PDB file of C-alpha atoms in Angstrom:
ATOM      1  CA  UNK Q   1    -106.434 -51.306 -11.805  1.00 56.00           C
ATOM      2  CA  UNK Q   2    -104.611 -48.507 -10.518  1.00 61.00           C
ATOM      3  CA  UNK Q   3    -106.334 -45.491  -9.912  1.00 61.00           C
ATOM      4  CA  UNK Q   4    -105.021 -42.366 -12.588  1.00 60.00           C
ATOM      5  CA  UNK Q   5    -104.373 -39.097 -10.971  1.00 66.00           C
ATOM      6  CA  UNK Q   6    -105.743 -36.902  -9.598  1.00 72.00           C
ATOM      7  CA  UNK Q   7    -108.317 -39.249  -8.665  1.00 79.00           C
ATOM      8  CA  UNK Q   8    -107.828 -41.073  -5.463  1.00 86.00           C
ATOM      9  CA  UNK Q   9    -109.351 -44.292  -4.381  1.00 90.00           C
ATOM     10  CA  UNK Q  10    -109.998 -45.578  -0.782  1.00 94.00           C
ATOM     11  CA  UNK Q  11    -111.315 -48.895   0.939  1.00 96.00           C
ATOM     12  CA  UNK Q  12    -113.745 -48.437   3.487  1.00 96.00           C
ATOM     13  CA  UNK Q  13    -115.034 -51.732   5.511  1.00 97.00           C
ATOM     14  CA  UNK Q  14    -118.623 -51.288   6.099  1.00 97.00           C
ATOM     15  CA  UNK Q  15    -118.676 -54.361   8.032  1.00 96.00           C
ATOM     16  CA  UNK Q  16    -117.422 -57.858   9.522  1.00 95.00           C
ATOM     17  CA  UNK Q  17    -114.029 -58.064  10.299  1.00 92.00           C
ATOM     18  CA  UNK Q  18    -110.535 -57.663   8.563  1.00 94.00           C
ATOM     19  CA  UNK Q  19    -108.100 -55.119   7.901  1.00 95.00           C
ATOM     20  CA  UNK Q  20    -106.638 -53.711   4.554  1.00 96.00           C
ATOM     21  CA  UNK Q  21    -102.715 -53.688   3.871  1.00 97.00           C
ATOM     22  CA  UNK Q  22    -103.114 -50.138   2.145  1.00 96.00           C
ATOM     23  CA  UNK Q  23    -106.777 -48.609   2.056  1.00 96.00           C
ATOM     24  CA  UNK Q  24    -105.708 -46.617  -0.763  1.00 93.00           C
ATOM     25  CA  UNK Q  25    -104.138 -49.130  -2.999  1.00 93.00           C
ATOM     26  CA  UNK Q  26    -106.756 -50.815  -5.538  1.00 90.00           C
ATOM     27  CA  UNK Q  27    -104.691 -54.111  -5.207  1.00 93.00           C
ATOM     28  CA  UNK Q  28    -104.706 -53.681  -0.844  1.00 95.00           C
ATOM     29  CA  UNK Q  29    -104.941 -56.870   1.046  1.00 96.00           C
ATOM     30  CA  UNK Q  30    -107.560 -58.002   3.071  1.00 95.00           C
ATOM     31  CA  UNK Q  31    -106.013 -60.046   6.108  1.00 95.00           C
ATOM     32  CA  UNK Q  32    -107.689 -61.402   9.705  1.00 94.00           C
ATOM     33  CA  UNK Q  33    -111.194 -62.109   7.682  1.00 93.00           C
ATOM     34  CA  UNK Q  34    -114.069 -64.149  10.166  1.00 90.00           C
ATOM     35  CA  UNK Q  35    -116.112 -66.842   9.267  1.00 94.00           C
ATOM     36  CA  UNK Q  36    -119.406 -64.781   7.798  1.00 95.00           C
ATOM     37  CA  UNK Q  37    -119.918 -62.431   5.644  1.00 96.00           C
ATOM     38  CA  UNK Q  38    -117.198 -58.649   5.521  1.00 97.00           C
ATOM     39  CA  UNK Q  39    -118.341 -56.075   3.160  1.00 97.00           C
ATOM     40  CA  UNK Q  40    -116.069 -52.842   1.475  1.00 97.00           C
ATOM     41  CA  UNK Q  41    -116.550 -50.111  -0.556  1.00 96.00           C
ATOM     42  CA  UNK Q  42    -114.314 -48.892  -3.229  1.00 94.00           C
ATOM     43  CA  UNK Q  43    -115.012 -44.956  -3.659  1.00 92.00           C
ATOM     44  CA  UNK Q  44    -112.550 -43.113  -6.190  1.00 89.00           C
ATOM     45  CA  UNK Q  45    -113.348 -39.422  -6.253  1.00 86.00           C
ATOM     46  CA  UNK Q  46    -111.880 -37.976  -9.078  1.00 80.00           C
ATOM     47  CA  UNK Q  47    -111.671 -34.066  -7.188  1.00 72.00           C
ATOM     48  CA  UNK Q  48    -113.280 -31.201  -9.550  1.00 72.00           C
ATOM     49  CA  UNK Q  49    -113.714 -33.763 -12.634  1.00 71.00           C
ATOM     50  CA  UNK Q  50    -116.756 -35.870 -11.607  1.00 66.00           C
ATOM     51  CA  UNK Q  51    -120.231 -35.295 -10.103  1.00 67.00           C
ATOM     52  CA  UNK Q  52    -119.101 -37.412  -7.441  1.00 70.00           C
ATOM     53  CA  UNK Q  53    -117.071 -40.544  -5.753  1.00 78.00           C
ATOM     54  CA  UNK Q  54    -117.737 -43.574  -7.784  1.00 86.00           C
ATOM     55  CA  UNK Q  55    -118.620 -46.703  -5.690  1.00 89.00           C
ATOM     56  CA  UNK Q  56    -118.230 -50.101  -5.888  1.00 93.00           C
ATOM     57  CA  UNK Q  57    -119.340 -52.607  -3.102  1.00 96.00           C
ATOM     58  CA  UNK Q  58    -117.464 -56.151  -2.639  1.00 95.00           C
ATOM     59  CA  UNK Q  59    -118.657 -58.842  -0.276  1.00 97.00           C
ATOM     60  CA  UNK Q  60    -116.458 -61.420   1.140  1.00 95.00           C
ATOM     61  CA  UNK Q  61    -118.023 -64.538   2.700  1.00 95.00           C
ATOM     62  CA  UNK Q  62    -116.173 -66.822   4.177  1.00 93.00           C
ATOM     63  CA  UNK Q  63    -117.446 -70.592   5.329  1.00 93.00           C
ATOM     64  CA  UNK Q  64    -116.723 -72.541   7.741  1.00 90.00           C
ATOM     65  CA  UNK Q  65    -115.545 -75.750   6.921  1.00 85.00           C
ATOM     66  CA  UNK Q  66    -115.986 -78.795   9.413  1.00 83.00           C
ATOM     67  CA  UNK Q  67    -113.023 -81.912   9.577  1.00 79.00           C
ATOM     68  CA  UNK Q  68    -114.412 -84.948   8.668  1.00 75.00           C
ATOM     69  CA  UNK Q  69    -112.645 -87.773  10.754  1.00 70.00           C
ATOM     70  CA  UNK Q  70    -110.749 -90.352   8.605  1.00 68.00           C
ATOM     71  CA  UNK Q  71    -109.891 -93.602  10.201  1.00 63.00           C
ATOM     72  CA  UNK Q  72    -106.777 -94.866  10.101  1.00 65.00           C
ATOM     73  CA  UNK Q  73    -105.980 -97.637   6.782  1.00 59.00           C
ATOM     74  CA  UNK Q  74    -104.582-100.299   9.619  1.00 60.00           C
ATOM     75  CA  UNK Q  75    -108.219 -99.483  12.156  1.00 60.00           C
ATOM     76  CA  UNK Q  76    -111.048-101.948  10.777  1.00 60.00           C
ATOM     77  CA  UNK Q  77    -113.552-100.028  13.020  1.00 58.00           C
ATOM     78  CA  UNK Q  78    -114.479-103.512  14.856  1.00 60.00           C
ATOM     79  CA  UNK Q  79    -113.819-102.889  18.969  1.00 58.00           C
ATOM     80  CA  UNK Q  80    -113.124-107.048  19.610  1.00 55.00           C
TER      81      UNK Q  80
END
């Protein structure tokens, strides 16, 4: 959800690796993510009107998938 003014929000990534398409945008992107674990924060400070930013951590974990090998339909697996 968009963030209403004059509050302003910003991405922060604590750690693990990936970049953000606009840090400031709620809906920002999150390309060039490693297999493992990258965490953000999501801080809106809303200036003079709050007691402080409001946070909200996200953790992305991404797994690393192994190819299976598929023999061939025509192979039988027999060598003679």
């Amino acid at each position: 959800t968009a963030v209403a003014l004059p509050a302003q929000g910003t991405w922060t990534i604590l750690s693990g690796a990936g970049s953000l398409s606009d840090p400031t945008a709620a809906n920002a992107v999150l390309t060039g993510v490693g297999v493992g674990q990258t965490v953000l924060t999501w801080s809106v400070d809303n200036g003079p009107c709050s007691a402080g930013p409001l946070l909200d951590t996200v953790v992305v974990t991404l797994f690393e998938i192994e190819a299976q090998a598929d023999a061939d339909a025509g192979q039988s697996g027999d060598a003679g």
